[in-house]
mmCIF file of C-alpha atoms in Angstrom:
data_model
loop_
_atom_site.group_PDB
_atom_site.id
_atom_site.type_symbol
_atom_site.label_atom_id
_atom_site.label_comp_id
_atom_site.label_asym_id
_atom_site.label_seq_id
_atom_site.Cartn_x
_atom_site.Cartn_y
_atom_site.Cartn_z
ATOM 1 C CA PHE A 624 103.179 42.651 15.829
ATOM 2 C CA LEU A 625 105.935 42.420 18.413
ATOM 3 C CA PHE A 626 107.682 45.440 16.911
ATOM 4 C CA PHE A 627 104.591 47.642 17.183
ATOM 5 C CA LEU A 628 103.842 46.311 20.646
ATOM 6 C CA ALA A 629 107.385 47.249 21.664
ATOM 7 C CA LEU A 630 106.911 50.747 20.191
ATOM 8 C CA VAL A 631 103.794 51.300 22.276
ATOM 9 C CA PHE A 632 105.600 49.965 25.345
ATOM 10 C CA LEU A 633 108.588 52.270 24.846
ATOM 11 C CA GLY A 634 106.352 55.306 24.341
ATOM 12 C CA GLU A 635 104.327 54.568 27.473
ATOM 13 C CA PHE A 636 107.462 53.758 29.456
ATOM 14 C CA ARG A 637 108.967 57.139 28.528
ATOM 15 C CA GLU A 638 105.791 58.929 29.613
ATOM 16 C CA LEU A 639 105.738 56.970 32.879
ATOM 17 C CA ARG A 640 109.390 57.708 33.574
ATOM 18 C CA GLU A 641 108.863 61.434 32.962
ATOM 19 C CA ALA A 642 105.833 61.421 35.262
ATOM 20 C CA LEU A 643 107.820 59.705 38.004
ATOM 21 C CA VAL A 644 110.773 62.078 37.649
ATOM 22 C CA GLN A 645 108.483 65.114 37.797
ATOM 23 C CA ARG A 646 106.506 63.575 40.688
ATOM 24 C CA ARG A 647 103.186 63.757 38.875
ATOM 25 C CA PHE A 648 102.312 60.083 38.864
ATOM 26 C CA ARG A 649 98.671 60.732 39.826
ATOM 27 C CA SER A 650 98.168 62.918 36.769
ATOM 28 C CA TYR A 651 99.711 60.154 34.640
ATOM 29 C CA LEU A 652 97.078 57.647 35.749
ATOM 30 C CA GLN A 653 94.430 58.848 33.320
ATOM 31 C CA PHE A 654 91.978 56.562 31.596
ATOM 32 C CA TRP A 655 93.782 56.575 28.249
ATOM 33 C CA ASN A 656 97.165 55.692 29.775
ATOM 34 C CA VAL A 657 95.540 52.779 31.602
ATOM 35 C CA VAL A 658 94.037 51.661 28.272
ATOM 36 C CA ASP A 659 97.496 51.788 26.672
ATOM 37 C CA TRP A 660 99.023 49.693 29.461
ATOM 38 C CA ALA A 661 96.128 47.243 29.208
ATOM 39 C CA ALA A 662 96.806 46.939 25.460
ATOM 40 C CA ILE A 663 100.494 46.286 26.144
ATOM 41 C CA PHE A 664 99.714 43.687 28.804
ATOM 42 C CA MET A 665 97.059 41.924 26.705
ATOM 43 C CA GLY A 666 99.237 41.974 23.583
ATOM 44 C CA SER A 667 102.095 40.374 25.516
ATOM 45 C CA THR A 668 99.738 37.821 27.025
ATOM 46 C CA VAL A 669 98.352 36.938 23.588
ATOM 47 C CA VAL A 670 101.878 36.370 22.247
ATOM 48 C CA ILE A 671 102.787 34.132 25.195
ATOM 49 C CA VAL A 672 99.577 32.072 25.057
ATOM 50 C CA TYR A 673 99.881 31.715 21.263
ATOM 51 C CA THR A 674 103.419 30.393 21.717
ATOM 52 C CA VAL A 675 102.150 27.909 24.308
ATOM 53 C CA VAL A 676 99.436 26.700 21.909
ATOM 54 C CA VAL A 677 101.953 26.211 19.093
ATOM 55 C CA VAL A 678 104.290 24.237 21.374
ATOM 56 C CA MET A 679 101.424 22.087 22.697
ATOM 57 C CA VAL A 680 100.089 21.291 19.225
ATOM 58 C CA SER A 681 103.547 20.435 17.891
ATOM 59 C CA SER A 682 103.993 18.118 20.883
ATOM 60 C CA VAL A 683 100.726 16.332 20.049
ATOM 61 C CA VAL A 684 101.762 16.020 16.391
ATOM 62 C CA GLN A 685 105.051 14.471 17.477
ATOM 63 C CA GLN A 686 103.219 12.063 19.791
ATOM 64 C CA LEU A 687 100.912 10.964 16.960
ATOM 65 C CA GLU A 688 103.893 10.433 14.662
ATOM 66 C CA ASP A 689 105.542 8.321 17.378
ATOM 67 C CA ILE A 690 102.343 6.304 17.750
ATOM 68 C CA GLY A 691 102.294 5.668 13.994
ATOM 69 C CA THR A 692 105.904 4.502 14.119
ATOM 70 C CA ARG A 693 105.180 2.228 17.095
ATOM 71 C CA GLU A 694 102.090 0.775 15.390
ATOM 72 C CA SER A 695 104.075 0.005 12.251
ATOM 73 C CA GLU A 696 106.618 -1.809 14.446
ATOM 74 C CA ILE A 697 103.890 -3.858 16.145
ATOM 75 C CA TRP A 698 101.765 -4.702 13.110
ATOM 76 C CA ASP A 699 103.030 -5.854 9.770
ATOM 77 C CA VAL A 700 101.108 -3.758 7.241
ATOM 78 C CA ASP A 701 101.369 -6.358 4.462
ATOM 79 C CA THR A 702 99.640 -9.088 6.452
ATOM 80 C CA LEU A 703 97.486 -6.847 8.657
ATOM 81 C CA PHE A 704 94.565 -6.669 6.241
ATOM 82 C CA SER A 705 94.772 -10.197 4.859
ATOM 83 C CA THR A 706 91.597 -12.284 4.966
ATOM 84 C CA GLU A 707 93.021 -14.681 7.554
ATOM 85 C CA VAL A 708 94.002 -11.888 9.958
ATOM 86 C CA LEU A 709 90.626 -10.150 9.606
ATOM 87 C CA GLU A 710 88.748 -13.434 10.155
ATOM 88 C CA GLU A 711 90.867 -14.177 13.239
ATOM 89 C CA ALA A 712 90.190 -10.660 14.567
ATOM 90 C CA ARG A 713 86.457 -11.130 14.005
ATOM 91 C CA VAL A 714 86.484 -14.432 15.882
ATOM 92 C CA ASN A 715 88.572 -12.983 18.754
ATOM 93 C CA GLY A 716 86.306 -9.942 19.010
ATOM 94 C CA THR A 717 89.046 -7.445 18.201
ATOM 95 C CA LEU A 718 87.485 -6.367 14.899
ATOM 96 C CA GLY A 719 85.383 -3.263 15.482
ATOM 97 C CA SER A 720 82.930 -1.599 13.166
ATOM 98 C CA MET A 721 85.724 0.576 11.760
ATOM 99 C CA GLY A 722 88.338 -2.160 11.319
ATOM 100 C CA LEU A 723 90.925 -3.639 13.641
ATOM 101 C CA ASP A 724 90.925 -2.519 17.259
ATOM 102 C CA ARG A 725 93.989 -0.294 17.632
ATOM 103 C CA PHE A 726 93.976 -0.658 21.399
ATOM 104 C CA VAL A 727 94.852 -4.344 21.549
ATOM 105 C CA GLY A 728 98.191 -3.539 23.169
ATOM 106 C CA ASP A 729 98.240 -1.648 26.469
ATOM 107 C CA GLU A 730 101.269 0.326 25.303
ATOM 108 C CA VAL A 731 99.534 1.724 22.218
ATOM 109 C CA GLN A 732 96.361 2.450 24.189
ATOM 110 C CA GLY A 733 98.396 4.388 26.743
ATOM 111 C CA LEU A 734 100.119 6.363 23.993
ATOM 112 C CA TYR A 735 96.759 7.265 22.436
ATOM 113 C CA GLN A 736 95.290 8.278 25.805
ATOM 114 C CA THR A 737 98.267 10.517 26.511
ATOM 115 C CA ALA A 738 98.097 12.102 23.066
ATOM 116 C CA TYR A 739 94.362 12.757 23.335
ATOM 117 C CA ALA A 740 94.714 14.176 26.847
ATOM 118 C CA ASP A 741 97.443 16.525 25.607
ATOM 119 C CA LEU A 742 95.297 17.459 22.607
ATOM 120 C CA GLU A 743 92.389 18.234 24.931
ATOM 121 C CA SER A 744 94.666 20.506 26.973
ATOM 122 C CA ALA A 745 95.842 22.262 23.802
ATOM 123 C CA VAL A 746 92.239 22.849 22.738
ATOM 124 C CA ALA A 747 91.432 24.322 26.177
ATOM 125 C CA VAL A 748 94.415 26.692 25.967
ATOM 126 C CA ASN A 749 93.370 27.611 22.414
ATOM 127 C CA GLN A 750 89.896 28.500 23.709
ATOM 128 C CA SER A 751 91.537 30.751 26.308
ATOM 129 C CA LEU A 752 93.564 32.352 23.519
ATOM 130 C CA ARG A 753 90.383 33.097 21.586
ATOM 131 C CA MET A 754 88.835 34.774 24.633
ATOM 132 C CA LEU A 755 91.997 36.817 25.176
ATOM 133 C CA LEU A 756 91.916 37.897 21.540
ATOM 134 C CA ALA A 757 88.299 39.038 21.923
ATOM 135 C CA VAL A 758 89.193 41.164 24.953
ATOM 136 C CA TYR A 759 92.268 42.471 23.130
ATOM 137 C CA CYS A 760 90.068 43.619 20.227
ATOM 138 C CA LEU A 761 87.898 45.582 22.655
ATOM 139 C CA ILE A 762 90.971 47.236 24.172
ATOM 140 C CA LEU A 763 92.263 48.133 20.709
ATOM 141 C CA MET A 764 88.899 49.708 19.888
ATOM 142 C CA LEU A 765 89.306 51.883 22.982
ATOM 143 C CA ARG A 766 92.736 52.935 21.710
ATOM 144 C CA PHE A 767 91.083 54.115 18.488
ATOM 145 C CA PHE A 768 88.949 56.483 20.538
ATOM 146 C CA LYS A 769 92.121 57.858 22.108
ATOM 147 C CA SER A 770 93.499 58.640 18.664
ATOM 148 C CA PHE A 771 90.189 60.249 17.681
ATOM 149 C CA ALA A 772 90.839 62.979 20.240
ATOM 150 C CA SER A 773 93.699 64.399 18.147
ATOM 151 C CA GLN A 774 91.432 65.254 15.191
ATOM 152 C CA PRO A 775 88.684 67.814 15.917
ATOM 153 C CA ARG A 776 85.858 66.200 13.936
ATOM 154 C CA LEU A 777 86.581 62.751 15.318
ATOM 155 C CA ALA A 778 86.972 64.219 18.810
ATOM 156 C CA LEU A 779 83.281 65.007 18.610
ATOM 157 C CA VAL A 780 82.582 61.251 18.644
ATOM 158 C CA THR A 781 84.761 60.753 21.729
ATOM 159 C CA SER A 782 83.268 63.701 23.607
ATOM 160 C CA THR A 783 79.706 62.596 22.756
ATOM 161 C CA LEU A 784 80.376 59.060 24.007
ATOM 162 C CA SER A 785 82.035 60.477 27.105
ATOM 163 C CA ALA A 786 79.037 62.683 27.865
ATOM 164 C CA ALA A 787 76.630 59.793 27.322
ATOM 165 C CA SER A 788 78.730 57.186 29.141
ATOM 166 C CA VAL A 789 76.463 56.968 32.218
ATOM 167 C CA ASP A 790 73.366 56.482 30.096
ATOM 168 C CA LEU A 791 75.158 53.961 27.860
ATOM 169 C CA PHE A 792 76.317 52.023 30.931
ATOM 170 C CA HIS A 793 72.768 51.793 32.293
ATOM 171 C CA PHE A 794 71.424 50.815 28.888
ATOM 172 C CA GLY A 795 74.103 48.105 28.688
ATOM 173 C CA MET A 796 73.156 46.728 32.089
ATOM 174 C CA VAL A 797 69.466 46.489 31.128
ATOM 175 C CA PHE A 798 70.352 45.049 27.702
ATOM 176 C CA ILE A 799 72.620 42.350 29.153
ATOM 177 C CA THR A 800 70.024 41.494 31.809
ATOM 178 C CA LEU A 801 67.367 41.025 29.155
ATOM 179 C CA LEU A 802 69.613 38.814 27.015
ATOM 180 C CA MET A 803 70.567 36.488 29.840
#
């Protein structure tokens, strides 16, 4: 993915450099070149946000492993589920419907709260990644139309959509208004 993204970047950078050298920057700023730069920008953004998600999730996994280690240090597993311990927990009110209350110690409760807060942040960033990927798919579909222009029969599709773009835009506005 990164290799092909770099290829597109190098190709567009060469075209941009030639346009700047020949002082025809305005002619370079055509719709399809803007679409290519948008694809490069969105592809790079997707890679960066994906890396952030992976780092955040691995951090949460490490936190949960640390919590497990700390809990095993606090509670002796052999005696934790003995009848006496469970009866004492029931009398003290620390036995919940799902077993022993894991938040008896403030330290463990703080570790869980931190881990869940970090997990919530990772999920939010992952949702942003999914939205970015949706937009990136739309931009890539536009790039397909650019490549259609090089083949005469497929260019008919692009020219038809171009000629009908105003009508399609107005239809889209009415369609979106009706759906909302």
